[in-house]
Tab-separated table of C-alpha atoms in Angstrom:
chain	number	residue	atom	x	y	z
A	1	MET	CA	19.638	16.888	-30.851
A	2	ALA	CA	19.226	16.156	-27.144
A	3	VAL	CA	16.357	17.986	-25.481
A	4	LEU	CA	17.412	19.484	-22.149
A	5	LEU	CA	14.468	20.576	-20.019
A	6	SER	CA	14.238	21.856	-16.490
A	7	GLN	CA	11.908	20.181	-14.008
A	8	GLY	CA	9.717	23.285	-14.050
A	9	GLU	CA	9.283	23.062	-17.818
A	10	LYS	CA	8.402	19.382	-17.550
A	11	ASN	CA	5.843	20.108	-14.851
A	12	PHE	CA	4.325	22.841	-17.005
A	13	LEU	CA	4.086	20.608	-20.069
A	14	ALA	CA	2.589	17.821	-17.966
A	15	GLN	CA	-0.006	20.287	-16.637
A	16	MET	CA	-0.880	21.268	-20.202
A	17	ILE	CA	-1.249	17.628	-21.245
A	18	ALA	CA	-3.458	16.982	-18.204
A	19	SER	CA	-5.683	19.883	-19.329
A	20	ASN	CA	-5.857	18.370	-22.846
A	21	ILE	CA	-4.041	21.337	-24.366
A	22	ARG	CA	-0.707	21.120	-26.092
A	23	ILE	CA	1.660	23.970	-26.818
A	24	ASP	CA	0.894	23.738	-30.543
A	25	GLY	CA	-2.879	23.855	-29.936
A	26	ARG	CA	-3.573	20.126	-30.415
A	27	THR	CA	-5.441	17.899	-28.023
A	28	ARG	CA	-3.889	14.742	-26.623
A	29	THR	CA	-5.149	12.569	-29.475
A	30	ASP	CA	-4.613	14.948	-32.405
A	31	ILE	CA	-1.835	14.040	-34.812
A	32	ARG	CA	0.227	16.261	-37.063
A	33	PRO	CA	0.190	15.933	-40.843
A	34	VAL	CA	2.949	13.767	-42.268
A	35	CYS	CA	4.641	14.449	-45.595
A	36	LEU	CA	6.018	11.427	-47.480
A	37	GLU	CA	7.753	11.518	-50.835
A	38	VAL	CA	8.852	8.215	-52.392
A	39	LEU	CA	11.637	8.354	-54.956
A	40	HIS	CA	13.039	5.702	-57.256
A	41	ALA	CA	16.474	5.330	-58.730
A	42	ASN	CA	16.092	5.563	-62.483
A	43	ASP	CA	17.627	7.139	-65.540
A	44	GLU	CA	16.004	10.470	-64.748
A	45	ALA	CA	17.417	10.507	-61.208
A	46	PRO	CA	20.760	8.675	-61.298
A	47	GLU	CA	21.915	10.540	-58.185
A	48	ILE	CA	19.571	8.412	-56.042
A	49	LEU	CA	21.780	5.529	-54.934
A	50	ALA	CA	19.210	3.468	-53.064
A	51	ASP	CA	16.716	1.273	-54.923
A	52	VAL	CA	13.852	3.149	-53.289
A	53	SER	CA	13.992	6.092	-50.935
A	54	CYS	CA	11.397	8.026	-49.016
A	55	ARG	CA	11.773	11.540	-47.718
A	56	ALA	CA	9.537	12.175	-44.726
A	57	SER	CA	8.778	15.088	-42.460
A	58	ILE	CA	6.503	15.803	-39.516
A	59	GLY	CA	6.682	19.271	-38.044
A	60	LYS	CA	10.366	20.192	-38.070
A	61	THR	CA	11.519	16.572	-37.920
A	62	ARG	CA	12.915	15.479	-41.275
A	63	LEU	CA	14.538	12.251	-42.318
A	64	LEU	CA	15.329	10.173	-45.379
A	65	VAL	CA	14.924	6.391	-45.580
A	66	GLY	CA	16.811	4.585	-48.341
A	67	ILE	CA	16.296	0.897	-49.127
A	68	SER	CA	19.033	-0.944	-50.992
A	69	LEU	CA	19.205	-4.543	-52.205
A	70	ALA	CA	22.198	-6.799	-52.568
A	71	ILE	CA	22.694	-10.535	-53.040
A	72	GLU	CA	24.685	-11.972	-50.122
A	73	THR	CA	25.491	-15.175	-48.320
A	74	PRO	CA	22.930	-15.761	-45.552
A	75	ALA	CA	23.769	-15.540	-41.859
A	76	PRO	CA	24.899	-18.862	-40.294
A	77	HIS	CA	22.148	-18.771	-37.658
A	78	ALA	CA	19.404	-18.239	-40.281
A	79	PRO	CA	20.594	-19.801	-43.526
A	80	ASP	CA	17.150	-19.909	-45.143
A	81	GLN	CA	16.225	-16.307	-44.400
A	82	ALA	CA	16.957	-13.039	-46.128
A	83	ILE	CA	18.904	-10.396	-44.256
A	84	LEU	CA	17.312	-7.197	-42.974
A	85	ARG	CA	19.687	-4.477	-41.787
A	86	ILE	CA	18.721	-1.157	-40.286
A	87	SER	CA	21.210	1.651	-39.801
A	88	TRP	CA	20.889	5.205	-38.526
A	89	MET	CA	22.870	8.213	-39.582
A	90	ASN	CA	22.632	11.804	-38.438
A	91	SER	CA	23.470	14.904	-40.347
A	92	ALA	CA	26.597	16.764	-39.254
A	93	ALA	CA	24.471	19.407	-37.541
A	94	ASN	CA	22.578	16.785	-35.573
A	95	GLU	CA	25.209	14.603	-33.908
A	96	PRO	CA	23.597	12.276	-31.341
A	97	THR	CA	24.597	12.229	-27.697
A	98	PRO	CA	25.556	8.909	-26.051
A	99	GLU	CA	22.046	8.695	-24.597
A	100	GLN	CA	20.538	9.212	-28.017
A	101	THR	CA	22.786	6.496	-29.445
A	102	GLU	CA	21.256	4.074	-26.932
A	103	THR	CA	17.806	5.234	-27.967
A	104	TYR	CA	18.640	4.636	-31.614
A	105	GLU	CA	19.698	1.078	-30.748
A	106	LEU	CA	16.283	0.558	-29.177
A	107	TYR	CA	14.640	2.083	-32.247
A	108	THR	CA	16.580	-0.368	-34.430
A	109	ASP	CA	15.260	-3.334	-32.433
A	110	ILE	CA	11.683	-2.045	-32.576
A	111	LEU	CA	11.807	-1.201	-36.273
A	112	HIS	CA	13.410	-4.527	-37.143
A	113	ALA	CA	10.822	-6.472	-35.163
A	114	SER	CA	7.929	-4.493	-36.643
A	115	LEU	CA	9.083	-4.906	-40.243
A	116	ILE	CA	9.300	-8.706	-39.949
A	117	ALA	CA	6.187	-9.067	-37.740
A	118	LYS	CA	3.218	-11.054	-39.026
A	119	GLY	CA	1.887	-9.344	-42.135
A	120	GLY	CA	5.222	-7.692	-42.854
A	121	LEU	CA	8.340	-8.877	-44.629
A	122	ASP	CA	8.584	-12.646	-44.998
A	123	LEU	CA	12.314	-13.191	-44.931
A	124	SER	CA	11.861	-16.901	-45.745
A	125	SER	CA	9.836	-16.289	-48.897
A	126	GLU	CA	11.134	-17.454	-52.239
A	127	LEU	CA	11.209	-13.863	-53.421
A	128	LEU	CA	13.660	-12.724	-50.743
A	129	ALA	CA	15.535	-16.011	-50.223
A	130	PRO	CA	15.791	-17.453	-53.756
A	131	PHE	CA	18.627	-19.876	-52.906
A	132	PRO	CA	18.307	-20.750	-49.182
A	133	GLY	CA	21.629	-21.586	-47.611
A	134	GLU	CA	23.548	-20.145	-50.577
A	135	LYS	CA	22.410	-16.720	-51.714
A	136	VAL	CA	19.681	-14.470	-50.331
A	137	TRP	CA	18.693	-10.839	-50.677
A	138	ALA	CA	20.073	-8.411	-48.092
A	139	VAL	CA	17.645	-5.539	-47.582
A	140	SER	CA	19.411	-2.520	-46.105
A	141	VAL	CA	17.203	0.158	-44.565
A	142	ASP	CA	19.341	3.269	-44.078
A	143	ILE	CA	17.779	6.118	-42.131
A	144	LEU	CA	19.360	9.567	-42.324
A	145	VAL	CA	17.987	11.946	-39.703
A	146	PHE	CA	18.358	15.568	-40.780
A	147	ASP	CA	16.552	17.103	-37.845
A	148	ASP	CA	14.766	15.556	-34.866
A	149	ALA	CA	13.689	18.825	-33.251
A	150	ASP	CA	9.994	17.971	-33.248
A	151	GLY	CA	10.238	14.361	-32.078
A	152	GLY	CA	8.420	11.427	-33.629
A	153	VAL	CA	11.594	9.989	-35.173
A	154	LEU	CA	10.596	6.339	-34.731
A	155	ASP	CA	7.035	6.841	-35.980
A	156	LEU	CA	8.253	8.758	-38.993
A	157	SER	CA	10.958	6.178	-39.755
A	158	SER	CA	8.377	3.410	-39.644
A	159	LEU	CA	6.014	5.314	-41.941
A	160	ALA	CA	8.793	6.129	-44.405
A	161	ALA	CA	10.189	2.589	-44.375
A	162	CYS	CA	6.735	1.078	-44.988
A	163	ALA	CA	6.049	3.588	-47.772
A	164	ALA	CA	9.361	2.747	-49.440
A	165	LEU	CA	8.851	-1.019	-49.045
A	166	ALA	CA	5.388	-0.704	-50.598
A	167	ASP	CA	7.066	0.640	-53.750
A	168	LEU	CA	10.039	-1.716	-53.695
A	169	THR	CA	10.257	-4.430	-56.342
A	170	ILE	CA	12.630	-7.384	-56.084
A	171	PRO	CA	14.435	-8.529	-59.242
A	172	ALA	CA	14.227	-12.190	-60.214
A	173	VAL	CA	17.369	-14.216	-59.545
A	174	ARG	CA	18.537	-17.174	-61.593
A	175	GLU	CA	21.509	-19.488	-61.430
A	176	LYS	CA	23.529	-20.117	-64.545
A	177	ASP	CA	26.766	-22.040	-64.727
A	178	GLY	CA	27.276	-21.651	-60.974
A	179	ALA	CA	26.855	-17.864	-61.099
A	180	VAL	CA	23.902	-15.858	-59.827
A	181	ILE	CA	22.271	-13.694	-62.489
A	182	ILE	CA	19.945	-10.857	-61.535
A	183	ASP	CA	17.206	-10.110	-64.037
A	184	GLU	CA	16.456	-6.401	-63.555
A	185	GLU	CA	13.605	-6.547	-66.073
A	186	ASP	CA	11.644	-9.146	-64.132
A	187	ARG	CA	10.710	-7.547	-60.831
A	188	LYS	CA	8.006	-8.373	-58.327
A	189	PRO	CA	6.622	-6.326	-55.446
A	190	LEU	CA	6.789	-7.506	-51.857
A	191	ASP	CA	3.800	-9.201	-50.267
A	192	GLY	CA	2.115	-7.824	-47.183
A	193	ALA	CA	2.276	-4.515	-45.368
A	194	PRO	CA	4.391	-4.255	-42.207
A	195	PRO	CA	2.767	-2.893	-39.051
A	196	LEU	CA	3.264	0.817	-38.378
A	197	VAL	CA	4.989	1.876	-35.173
A	198	THR	CA	3.086	4.446	-33.107
A	199	THR	CA	4.567	6.065	-30.023
A	200	VAL	CA	2.334	7.025	-27.117
A	201	GLY	CA	3.501	8.863	-24.023
A	202	MET	CA	2.106	8.515	-20.516
A	203	PHE	CA	2.034	11.651	-18.347
A	204	GLN	CA	0.656	11.493	-14.808
A	205	GLN	CA	-2.555	9.591	-15.762
A	206	GLU	CA	-3.066	10.744	-19.354
A	207	PHE	CA	-1.807	9.528	-22.704
A	208	ALA	CA	-0.762	11.608	-25.682
A	209	ALA	CA	0.027	10.526	-29.211
A	210	ASP	CA	2.382	12.074	-31.758
A	211	MET	CA	4.561	13.829	-29.215
A	212	THR	CA	7.037	16.575	-29.885
A	213	GLY	CA	10.626	16.269	-28.673
A	214	LYS	CA	9.900	18.216	-25.474
A	215	GLU	CA	6.829	16.109	-24.727
A	216	GLU	CA	8.819	12.887	-25.208
A	217	ALA	CA	11.404	14.161	-22.736
A	218	THR	CA	8.602	14.983	-20.276
A	219	ALA	CA	6.636	11.714	-20.512
A	220	ARG	CA	6.952	9.379	-17.562
A	221	THR	CA	6.731	6.294	-19.762
A	222	VAL	CA	6.849	5.969	-23.526
A	223	VAL	CA	5.079	3.039	-25.209
A	224	HIS	CA	5.915	1.969	-28.768
A	225	ILE	CA	3.171	-0.091	-30.439
A	226	ALA	CA	3.409	-1.700	-33.875
A	227	SER	CA	-0.037	-2.347	-35.298
A	228	ARG	CA	-1.857	-2.688	-38.608
A	229	GLY	CA	-5.542	-3.258	-39.355
A	230	GLY	CA	-6.615	-3.777	-35.766
A	231	ARG	CA	-3.835	-6.256	-34.964
A	232	VAL	CA	-0.944	-5.516	-32.653
A	233	GLY	CA	2.449	-6.933	-33.562
A	234	LEU	CA	4.729	-5.415	-30.935
A	235	VAL	CA	4.565	-3.458	-27.691
A	236	ARG	CA	7.676	-2.012	-26.088
A	237	THR	CA	7.876	0.433	-23.148
A	238	ARG	CA	10.631	2.850	-22.262
A	239	GLY	CA	11.091	5.144	-19.286
A	240	LEU	CA	11.169	5.171	-15.524
A	241	GLY	CA	7.450	4.935	-14.787
A	242	ALA	CA	5.573	1.674	-14.280
A	243	ILE	CA	2.486	1.038	-16.372
A	244	LEU	CA	-0.573	-0.896	-15.255
A	245	PRO	CA	-2.335	-3.382	-17.579
A	246	ALA	CA	-5.407	-1.131	-17.864
A	247	GLN	CA	-3.172	1.809	-18.801
A	248	LEU	CA	-1.368	-0.326	-21.368
A	249	THR	CA	-4.711	-1.215	-22.936
A	250	THR	CA	-5.567	2.493	-23.202
A	251	ALA	CA	-2.216	3.199	-24.825
A	252	VAL	CA	-2.664	0.390	-27.337
A	253	GLU	CA	-6.174	1.563	-28.256
A	254	LEU	CA	-4.920	5.107	-28.752
A	255	ALA	CA	-2.029	3.875	-30.897
A	256	MET	CA	-4.308	1.727	-33.040
A	257	GLY	CA	-6.594	4.716	-33.647
A	258	VAL	CA	-3.610	6.805	-34.742
A	259	GLU	CA	-2.389	4.004	-37.029
A	260	GLN	CA	-5.797	3.758	-38.687
A	261	ARG	CA	-5.868	7.496	-39.347
A	262	ARG	CA	-2.353	7.448	-40.777
A	263	SER	CA	-3.057	4.386	-42.926
A	264	VAL	CA	-6.187	5.973	-44.420
A	265	ALA	CA	-4.345	9.218	-45.139
B	1	MET	CA	24.125	54.557	-47.416
B	2	ALA	CA	23.007	52.342	-50.254
B	3	GLN	CA	21.445	49.084	-49.100
B	4	ASP	CA	20.842	46.091	-51.347
B	5	LEU	CA	20.303	42.392	-50.695
B	6	PHE	CA	22.994	39.955	-51.839
B	7	VAL	CA	23.768	36.243	-51.655
B	8	PRO	CA	27.235	34.652	-51.478
B	9	GLY	CA	29.088	34.940	-54.762
B	10	GLU	CA	27.035	37.839	-56.053
B	11	GLU	CA	28.909	40.859	-57.324
B	12	VAL	CA	28.333	43.868	-55.136
B	13	ALA	CA	30.249	46.731	-56.705
B	14	ASP	CA	32.993	47.596	-59.107
B	15	ILE	CA	36.405	46.986	-57.624
B	16	SER	CA	37.864	50.311	-58.687
B	17	ASP	CA	38.896	52.540	-55.739
B	18	GLN	CA	36.712	50.681	-53.284
B	19	LEU	CA	37.802	49.321	-49.933
B	20	ARG	CA	36.440	45.938	-48.982
B	21	GLY	CA	35.001	45.481	-45.494
B	22	HIS	CA	33.414	42.621	-43.571
B	23	GLY	CA	31.828	39.930	-45.716
B	24	ILE	CA	33.368	41.131	-48.988
B	25	THR	CA	35.910	39.336	-51.174
B	26	THR	CA	37.118	40.176	-54.630
B	27	ASN	CA	37.404	38.632	-58.061
B	28	ASP	CA	39.371	40.262	-60.844
B	29	THR	CA	36.862	43.002	-61.529
B	30	HIS	CA	34.304	43.245	-58.746
B	31	LEU	CA	33.723	43.141	-55.037
B	32	VAL	CA	31.888	39.898	-54.257
B	33	SER	CA	29.687	39.122	-51.264
B	34	SER	CA	30.720	36.173	-49.120
B	35	LEU	CA	27.491	35.963	-47.087
B	36	CYS	CA	23.759	36.612	-47.286
B	37	GLY	CA	22.797	40.047	-46.198
B	38	ILE	CA	22.537	43.693	-46.950
B	39	SER	CA	25.356	45.607	-48.536
B	40	SER	CA	26.204	48.966	-47.102
B	41	GLN	CA	28.574	51.593	-48.371
B	42	LEU	CA	30.223	54.227	-46.233
B	43	HIS	CA	32.323	56.592	-48.358
B	44	LYS	CA	34.655	54.138	-50.109
B	45	LEU	CA	34.134	51.254	-47.700
B	46	THR	CA	31.737	48.524	-48.781
B	47	PHE	CA	30.683	45.911	-46.220
B	48	MET	CA	27.995	43.318	-45.655
B	49	THR	CA	25.616	43.003	-42.743
B	50	SER	CA	24.207	39.476	-42.452
B	51	PHE	CA	20.690	38.698	-41.256
B	52	LYS	CA	21.185	35.655	-39.155
B	53	THR	CA	23.951	35.991	-36.631
B	54	TRP	CA	24.809	34.757	-33.208
B	55	TYR	CA	23.541	36.910	-30.387
B	56	GLN	CA	26.182	39.525	-29.484
B	57	PRO	CA	25.889	40.357	-25.769
B	58	ARG	CA	25.928	43.948	-24.629
B	59	VAL	CA	26.061	45.203	-21.057
B	60	GLY	CA	22.571	45.681	-19.690
B	61	ASP	CA	20.831	43.164	-21.962
B	62	ILE	CA	18.154	41.026	-20.323
B	63	VAL	CA	18.716	37.479	-21.524
B	64	ILE	CA	17.109	34.113	-20.938
B	65	GLY	CA	19.459	31.180	-20.849
B	66	ARG	CA	19.826	27.568	-19.857
B	67	ILE	CA	22.426	26.199	-17.457
B	68	VAL	CA	24.686	23.790	-19.320
B	69	SER	CA	27.370	23.047	-16.751
B	70	ILE	CA	28.470	23.753	-13.206
B	71	GLU	CA	32.132	24.555	-12.743
B	72	GLY	CA	34.275	25.898	-9.931
B	73	ARG	CA	32.379	28.867	-8.441
B	74	LYS	CA	30.431	29.529	-11.642
B	75	TRP	CA	27.737	28.224	-13.923
B	76	LYS	CA	27.988	28.167	-17.692
B	77	VAL	CA	24.854	29.498	-19.352
B	78	ASP	CA	23.828	28.981	-22.957
B	79	VAL	CA	22.232	32.195	-24.239
B	80	GLY	CA	22.773	31.619	-27.953
B	81	ALA	CA	25.992	33.623	-28.103
B	82	PRO	CA	29.239	32.310	-29.657
B	83	GLN	CA	30.451	31.549	-26.125
B	84	HIS	CA	28.590	30.396	-23.056
B	85	GLY	CA	27.996	33.114	-20.494
B	86	ARG	CA	29.494	32.826	-17.044
B	87	LEU	CA	27.337	33.278	-13.977
B	88	MET	CA	29.639	33.620	-10.993
B	89	ILE	CA	28.530	32.409	-7.596
B	90	SER	CA	29.077	35.932	-6.323
B	91	SER	CA	26.568	37.211	-8.903
B	92	VAL	CA	23.532	35.390	-7.535
B	93	ASN	CA	21.417	36.353	-4.567
B	94	LEU	CA	21.699	34.146	-1.522
B	95	PRO	CA	18.447	32.845	-0.008
B	96	GLY	CA	16.931	35.368	2.341
B	97	GLY	CA	18.887	38.186	0.751
B	98	GLU	CA	21.991	37.572	2.868
B	99	LEU	CA	24.914	39.862	2.137
B	100	ARG	CA	28.188	38.103	2.794
B	101	ARG	CA	31.180	36.629	1.052
B	102	ARG	CA	30.608	33.293	-0.652
B	103	ASP	CA	32.560	30.580	1.053
B	104	GLN	CA	33.357	26.973	0.321
B	105	THR	CA	29.995	25.808	1.672
B	106	ASP	CA	28.228	27.920	-0.920
B	107	GLU	CA	30.454	26.462	-3.589
B	108	LEU	CA	29.538	22.937	-2.507
B	109	ASN	CA	25.843	23.881	-2.494
B	110	MET	CA	25.779	25.372	-5.966
B	111	ARG	CA	23.297	22.736	-7.089
B	112	SER	CA	20.764	24.114	-4.649
B	113	PHE	CA	20.722	27.288	-6.758
B	114	PHE	CA	20.837	26.028	-10.347
B	115	ILE	CA	21.396	22.620	-11.948
B	116	GLU	CA	21.968	21.630	-15.553
B	117	GLY	CA	18.881	22.302	-17.614
B	118	ASP	CA	17.477	25.081	-15.435
B	119	VAL	CA	16.214	28.157	-17.247
B	120	LEU	CA	16.962	31.560	-15.805
B	121	SER	CA	16.731	35.212	-16.639
B	122	ALA	CA	19.758	37.385	-16.075
B	123	GLU	CA	21.366	40.625	-17.106
B	124	VAL	CA	24.663	40.918	-18.946
B	125	GLN	CA	27.065	42.366	-16.439
B	126	GLN	CA	30.314	42.577	-18.351
B	127	THR	CA	31.628	41.823	-21.826
B	128	ASN	CA	35.254	41.260	-22.773
B	129	GLN	CA	37.331	41.718	-25.887
B	130	ASP	CA	37.618	37.988	-26.475
B	131	GLY	CA	33.830	37.637	-26.688
B	132	SER	CA	33.351	36.205	-23.212
B	133	PHE	CA	30.799	37.787	-20.936
B	134	THR	CA	29.428	37.492	-17.428
B	135	LEU	CA	25.864	37.532	-16.201
B	136	HIS	CA	24.272	38.429	-12.913
B	137	THR	CA	20.952	37.844	-11.198
B	138	ARG	CA	21.545	40.272	-8.353
B	139	SER	CA	18.051	41.661	-8.521
B	140	GLU	CA	14.604	40.486	-7.553
B	141	ARG	CA	13.680	40.789	-11.205
B	142	TYR	CA	15.972	37.952	-12.272
B	143	GLY	CA	16.474	34.352	-11.313
B	144	LYS	CA	15.273	30.859	-12.052
B	145	LEU	CA	12.262	30.469	-14.340
B	146	GLU	CA	10.279	27.473	-13.292
B	147	HIS	CA	6.708	27.252	-14.460
B	148	GLY	CA	6.325	28.151	-18.088
B	149	TYR	CA	7.333	27.473	-21.654
B	150	PHE	CA	10.661	28.298	-23.247
B	151	ALA	CA	10.130	29.646	-26.764
B	152	ARG	CA	12.745	30.656	-29.301
B	153	THR	CA	12.963	33.327	-31.893
B	154	GLU	CA	15.972	34.923	-33.600
B	155	SER	CA	18.064	37.513	-31.776
B	156	TYR	CA	17.998	39.879	-34.741
B	157	LEU	CA	14.186	39.962	-34.552
B	158	VAL	CA	14.246	41.318	-30.996
B	159	LYS	CA	14.783	45.047	-30.593
B	160	ARG	CA	16.322	46.426	-27.450
B	161	ALA	CA	13.618	48.254	-25.524
B	162	ASN	CA	12.996	49.812	-22.153
B	163	ARG	CA	10.889	46.889	-21.035
B	164	HIS	CA	11.265	43.220	-21.824
B	165	ILE	CA	8.992	41.837	-19.124
B	166	HIS	CA	5.294	42.063	-19.907
B	167	THR	CA	1.899	40.780	-18.864
B	168	LEU	CA	-0.400	40.445	-21.839
B	169	ASP	CA	-4.086	41.324	-21.861
B	170	ASN	CA	-4.970	37.634	-21.670
B	171	GLY	CA	-3.116	37.338	-18.357
B	172	VAL	CA	-0.096	35.579	-19.824
B	173	GLY	CA	3.328	36.630	-18.594
B	174	LEU	CA	5.952	37.143	-21.258
B	175	ILE	CA	9.664	37.827	-21.099
B	176	ILE	CA	11.335	38.637	-24.415
B	177	GLY	CA	15.058	38.126	-24.034
B	178	VAL	CA	17.326	40.223	-26.199
B	179	ASN	CA	19.097	36.989	-27.161
B	180	GLY	CA	15.982	35.693	-28.910
B	181	ARG	CA	14.804	33.425	-26.100
B	182	CYS	CA	11.326	34.014	-24.697
B	183	TRP	CA	9.625	32.761	-21.569
B	184	ILE	CA	5.849	32.409	-21.532
B	185	SER	CA	4.094	31.647	-18.288
B	186	GLY	CA	1.354	32.740	-15.948
B	187	PRO	CA	0.962	36.348	-14.819
B	188	ARG	CA	4.144	37.907	-13.517
B	189	PRO	CA	4.269	38.882	-9.835
B	190	MET	CA	5.529	42.309	-8.881
B	191	ALA	CA	9.047	42.653	-7.476
B	192	ALA	CA	9.332	45.117	-4.630
B	193	GLY	CA	9.813	48.565	-6.135
B	194	GLN	CA	11.210	47.209	-9.380
B	195	GLY	CA	8.188	46.532	-11.551
B	196	GLU	CA	7.297	43.112	-12.816
B	197	SER	CA	9.553	40.294	-11.752
B	198	THR	CA	10.810	37.547	-13.983
B	199	LYS	CA	10.139	35.036	-11.230
B	200	ASP	CA	7.142	32.797	-11.775
B	201	MET	CA	4.385	32.232	-9.284
B	202	ALA	CA	5.821	29.135	-7.679
B	203	ASP	CA	3.768	25.980	-8.305
B	204	ALA	CA	1.021	27.986	-9.975
B	205	VAL	CA	-1.788	25.867	-11.351
B	206	LEU	CA	-3.029	27.773	-14.339
B	207	SER	CA	-6.586	27.679	-15.615
B	208	VAL	CA	-7.413	26.135	-18.959
B	209	ASP	CA	-7.910	29.594	-20.476
B	210	ARG	CA	-4.491	30.695	-19.252
B	211	LEU	CA	-2.870	27.571	-20.639
B	212	ARG	CA	-4.602	28.179	-23.934
B	213	GLY	CA	-3.281	31.752	-23.818
B	214	VAL	CA	0.255	30.426	-23.338
B	215	ALA	CA	-0.147	28.109	-26.337
B	216	ARG	CA	-1.494	30.931	-28.519
B	217	THR	CA	1.319	33.252	-27.476
B	218	ALA	CA	3.903	30.590	-28.326
B	219	ARG	CA	2.224	30.122	-31.677
B	220	ALA	CA	2.240	33.899	-32.306
B	221	ILE	CA	5.968	34.067	-31.635
B	222	GLU	CA	6.567	31.090	-33.922
B	223	GLU	CA	4.604	32.697	-36.749
B	224	LEU	CA	6.342	36.061	-36.379
B	225	THR	CA	9.706	34.286	-36.453
B	226	ALA	CA	8.776	32.308	-39.568
B	227	GLU	CA	7.668	35.539	-41.271
B	228	ARG	CA	10.891	37.313	-40.214
B	229	LYS	CA	8.982	40.042	-38.371
B	230	PHE	CA	10.157	41.813	-35.252
B	231	VAL	CA	9.031	40.125	-32.047
B	232	THR	CA	7.763	42.894	-29.804
B	233	LEU	CA	4.877	43.274	-27.407
B	234	GLU	CA	2.940	45.175	-30.056
B	235	SER	CA	3.500	42.629	-32.813
B	236	ILE	CA	2.593	39.717	-30.548
B	237	THR	CA	-0.545	41.488	-29.317
B	238	ALA	CA	-1.568	42.265	-32.887
B	239	ARG	CA	-0.971	38.672	-33.972
B	240	LEU	CA	-3.013	37.332	-31.037
B	241	ALA	CA	-5.859	39.639	-31.988
B	242	ASP	CA	-5.772	38.256	-35.552
B	243	MET	CA	-5.809	34.613	-34.425
């Protein structure tokens, strides 16, 4: 849901951040615990339609990421690459505003770029593109947002998507008499681990990680950083404030520290 | 009156010579609850009282709301009621305490009073049969709330009391709106002859201890709400002492 704040509330929250106190008692660099539950479609749970799904929550923010596979004809502009699609859905009680729809489009770009960044999904691999130019796997990442009250939607989506992809196995594909046959018994896991997206907000001169919805609405500039194992794959900024190179370095270092803590956990 | 807890679909009482009231349907043999809540019986009338409801405004309630739109000569205020409250331009104090009719200039300058997103405290002035209601801030005690944190609880957890504006022992100012919205800020200044004001100390820079007090108070309200306990000055003070 859209967070509507008055200027006075934003000033108050910014003052709290500047004093290294947040409304929930954390400091600027403290992160909230994340709950991830990965589920597979199998005989015991036939109601799960996706190949792998991951239910995630942080604070009151809850979402579900489902990953589905299908054999399709590749895109004309990338005939030797698999297809990666990301879609967002909101629950009926959480309809997005037009501004939020724009934000979700940005999230799609960031998530897409982070998942195929170096170390992530190799869309040209033989596993994902068994018959380049003819048939490839289409990986659909569907994100259903139940509640975004506590912010951190992009971070949580990235965590859930990476957790689901870590458990995803791709069936072997063979060609027989001109038809494509999928061998469900012969499955292989994906190589690599995509970078995790971490969002850092800049207030006045300070940075805070793992922001709530109100803090995201208050931040002058929001920086999204995709990183894994000390390597940065993507940096994207959002907001009205300008950011200096030294400040960007601070934001990246903070994000990498958060990513390390989340990866270990 | 007998009081028991029921969920939707649960049989409440035998259908014989019973009248069904609010929240009660029937099957062939029994009265069945259609919502979660407590059943009550008054003579032969059986009805349900649900826990979680919209805030129902009553005249004299102190509420905290957020401006959602500016319309001709009025603001629409979201206070958590089924309808948005109306704050007429004639129901706000002019700067300097002027007493005059509001003219077209005032109507064009409405944004200098409140804009979308502003938080304010007000009193319910009038309620109507169709559920609409009007608010007023024609007192030094009410007006825009600018430097604090807007916390939420449930309206049914807030009891109507003589005082809703408090300053806690830790120096934190607290307004508990009857509609379940709370405002936590620095210490409340005194309004002339009217007790504590809801207006914040403008541009107050709070100390670290005060900010920490605000965070702890917000946390206390959140915990009381999660535990479904009444949010009062006493319960908040007790919870802060336990923290």
